[in-house]
XYZ file of C-alpha atoms in Angstrom:
193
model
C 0.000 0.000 0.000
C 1.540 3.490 -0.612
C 0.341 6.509 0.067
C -0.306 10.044 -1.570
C 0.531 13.264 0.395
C -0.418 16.183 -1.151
C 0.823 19.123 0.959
C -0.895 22.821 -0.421
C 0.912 25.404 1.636
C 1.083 29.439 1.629
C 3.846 29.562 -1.323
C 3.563 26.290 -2.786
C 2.086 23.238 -3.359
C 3.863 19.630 -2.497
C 3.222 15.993 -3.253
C 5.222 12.841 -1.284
C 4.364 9.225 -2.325
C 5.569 6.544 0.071
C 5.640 3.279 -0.346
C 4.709 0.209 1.032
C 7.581 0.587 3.466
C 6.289 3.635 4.345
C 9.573 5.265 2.566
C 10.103 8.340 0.308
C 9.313 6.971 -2.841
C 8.884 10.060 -5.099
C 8.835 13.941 -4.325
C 7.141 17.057 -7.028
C 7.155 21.008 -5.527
C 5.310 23.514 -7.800
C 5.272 27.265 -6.416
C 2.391 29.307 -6.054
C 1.713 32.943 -6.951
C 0.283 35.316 -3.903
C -1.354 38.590 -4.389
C -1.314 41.763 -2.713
C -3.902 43.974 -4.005
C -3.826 46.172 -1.258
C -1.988 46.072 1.821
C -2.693 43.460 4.085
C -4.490 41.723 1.988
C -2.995 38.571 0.723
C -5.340 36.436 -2.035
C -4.600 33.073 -4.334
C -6.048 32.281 -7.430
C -8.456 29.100 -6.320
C -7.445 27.720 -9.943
C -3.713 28.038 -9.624
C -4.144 26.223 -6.337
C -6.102 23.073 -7.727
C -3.529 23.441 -11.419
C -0.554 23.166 -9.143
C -1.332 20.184 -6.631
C -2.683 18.137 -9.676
C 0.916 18.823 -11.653
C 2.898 18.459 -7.886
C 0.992 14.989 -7.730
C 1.587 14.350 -11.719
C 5.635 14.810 -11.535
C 5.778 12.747 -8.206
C 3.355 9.813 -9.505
C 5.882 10.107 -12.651
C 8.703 9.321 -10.995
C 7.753 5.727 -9.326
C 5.771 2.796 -10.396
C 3.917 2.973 -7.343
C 0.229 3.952 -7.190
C -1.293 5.208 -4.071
C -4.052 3.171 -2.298
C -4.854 6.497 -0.644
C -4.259 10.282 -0.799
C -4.348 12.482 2.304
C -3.973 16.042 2.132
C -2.729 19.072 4.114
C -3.544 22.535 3.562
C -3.229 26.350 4.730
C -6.446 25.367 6.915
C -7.871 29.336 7.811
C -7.881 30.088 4.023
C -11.151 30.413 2.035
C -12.693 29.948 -0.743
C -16.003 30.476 -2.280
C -17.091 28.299 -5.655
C -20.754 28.212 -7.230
C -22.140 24.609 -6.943
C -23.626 23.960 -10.373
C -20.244 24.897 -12.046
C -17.360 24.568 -9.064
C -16.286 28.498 -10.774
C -14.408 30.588 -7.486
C -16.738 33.687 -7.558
C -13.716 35.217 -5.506
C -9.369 34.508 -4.968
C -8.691 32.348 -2.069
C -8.775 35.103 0.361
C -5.719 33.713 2.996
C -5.167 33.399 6.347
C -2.152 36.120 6.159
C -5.074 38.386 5.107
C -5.878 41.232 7.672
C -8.775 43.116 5.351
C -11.338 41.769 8.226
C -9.587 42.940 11.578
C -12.173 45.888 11.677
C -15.190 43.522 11.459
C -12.837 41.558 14.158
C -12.919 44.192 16.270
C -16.477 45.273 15.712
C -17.617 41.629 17.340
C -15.415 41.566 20.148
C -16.891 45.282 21.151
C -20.427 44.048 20.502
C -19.347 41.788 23.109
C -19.428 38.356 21.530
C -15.782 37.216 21.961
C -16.473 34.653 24.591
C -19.351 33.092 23.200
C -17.057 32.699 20.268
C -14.375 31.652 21.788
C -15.967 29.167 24.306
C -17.520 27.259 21.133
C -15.040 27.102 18.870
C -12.005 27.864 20.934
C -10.684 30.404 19.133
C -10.109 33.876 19.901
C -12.308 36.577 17.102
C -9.272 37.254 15.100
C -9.080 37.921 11.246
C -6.525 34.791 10.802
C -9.535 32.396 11.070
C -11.985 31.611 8.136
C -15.146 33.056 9.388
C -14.775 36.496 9.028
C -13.293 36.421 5.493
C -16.478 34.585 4.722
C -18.740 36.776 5.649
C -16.674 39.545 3.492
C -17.051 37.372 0.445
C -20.323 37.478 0.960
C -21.250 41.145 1.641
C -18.665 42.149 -0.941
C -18.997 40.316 -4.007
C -22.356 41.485 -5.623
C -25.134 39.056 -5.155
C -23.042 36.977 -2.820
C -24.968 36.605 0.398
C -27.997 36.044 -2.139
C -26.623 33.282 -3.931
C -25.780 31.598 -0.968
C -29.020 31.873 0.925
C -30.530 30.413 -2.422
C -27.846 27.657 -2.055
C -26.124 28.251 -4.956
C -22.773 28.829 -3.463
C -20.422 26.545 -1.756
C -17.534 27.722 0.849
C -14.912 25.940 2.898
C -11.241 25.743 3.116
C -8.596 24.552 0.512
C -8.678 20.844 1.777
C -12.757 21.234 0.813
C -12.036 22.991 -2.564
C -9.272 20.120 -3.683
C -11.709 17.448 -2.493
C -14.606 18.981 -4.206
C -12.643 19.392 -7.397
C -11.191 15.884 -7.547
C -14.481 14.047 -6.208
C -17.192 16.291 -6.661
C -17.735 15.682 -3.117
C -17.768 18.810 -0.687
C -16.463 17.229 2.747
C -13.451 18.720 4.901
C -12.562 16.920 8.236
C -12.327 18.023 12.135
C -9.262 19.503 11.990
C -9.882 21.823 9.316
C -13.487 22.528 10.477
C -12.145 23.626 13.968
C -9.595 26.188 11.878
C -12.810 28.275 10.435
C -14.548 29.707 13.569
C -17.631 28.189 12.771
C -17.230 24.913 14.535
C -18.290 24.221 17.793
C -15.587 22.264 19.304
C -18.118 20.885 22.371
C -20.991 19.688 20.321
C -18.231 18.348 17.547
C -20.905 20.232 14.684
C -21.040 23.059 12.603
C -22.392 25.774 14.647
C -25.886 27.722 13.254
């Protein structure tokens, strides 16, 4: 049985294959392109992202005769991205966890007082790192957002979720991730209304 690891970080994107042994049997790197459109804001190109873990996996998969039994994947978990369902098309870059365009909606909730709620069900303190807040700008900022979404049109979630969904068709993301986007209460182990 070997294994798959597809690693898609901040500046690049990775892909190990180990063998049965559990032994490097192959290794591909591709870089990644970051954007700064206006200070402290940091995006990626959702595209670029999938393009470059499919040729990372490609190149390492060329180099052995091995074929993985499974894949896992790692990702820059607080990073989001926001695809329409019928046709998987980003409506918006990867806004990333570097990004710092939401501290003043940050700041906004923790005056309003809801920091510990927040914090006691997910963990986490209200900071602009996490996914929730850069959500909630794709949606009030991107015309017709927060209506295509309520009409279910729209899909969200983190890298991992995007890769899955693009090589499955399947939106899923797991625990770890989940607990990364401020929207998962870490008690009740569920997405939090």
């Amino acid at each position: 049985m070997s294994i798959l690891a597809i690693d898609q970080g901040t500046t690049s994107s990775r892909a190990i294959l180990f063998d049965d042994r559990f032994e490097i049997a192959a290794m591909a790197f591709c870089p990644i392109h970051q954007s700064y459109p206006v200070p402290g804001w940091v995006e990626h190109d959702p595209e670029e992202l999938f393009a470059t873990v499919l040729k990372a996996a490609a190149d390492c998969l060329a180099q052995s005769d091995a074929l993985p039994s499974a894949v896992g994947i790692t990702n820059q978990r607080e990073t989001v991205i926001v695809w329409e369902k019928a046709t998987g098309r980003p409506i918006y870059p990867a806004i990333v966890w570097q990004c710092r365009r939401t501290a003043p909606l940050c700041e906004a909730i923790r005056a309003a007082g809801h920091a510990p709620a927040i914090k006691q069900a997910t963990g986490l303190p209200v900071d602009a790192y996490f996914s929730a807040t850069k959500i909630a700008w794709i949606l009030d900022h991107v015309p017709q957002a927060r209506k295509r979404a309520e009409e279910g049109e729209l899909v969200c979630g983190t890298v991992d979720s995007w890769l899955i969904w693009r090589l499955t068709g399947r939106h899923a993301t797991d625990i770890t991730n989940a607990s990364r986007t401020q929207l998962f209460d870490i008690n009740k182990m569920a997405w939090d209304d």
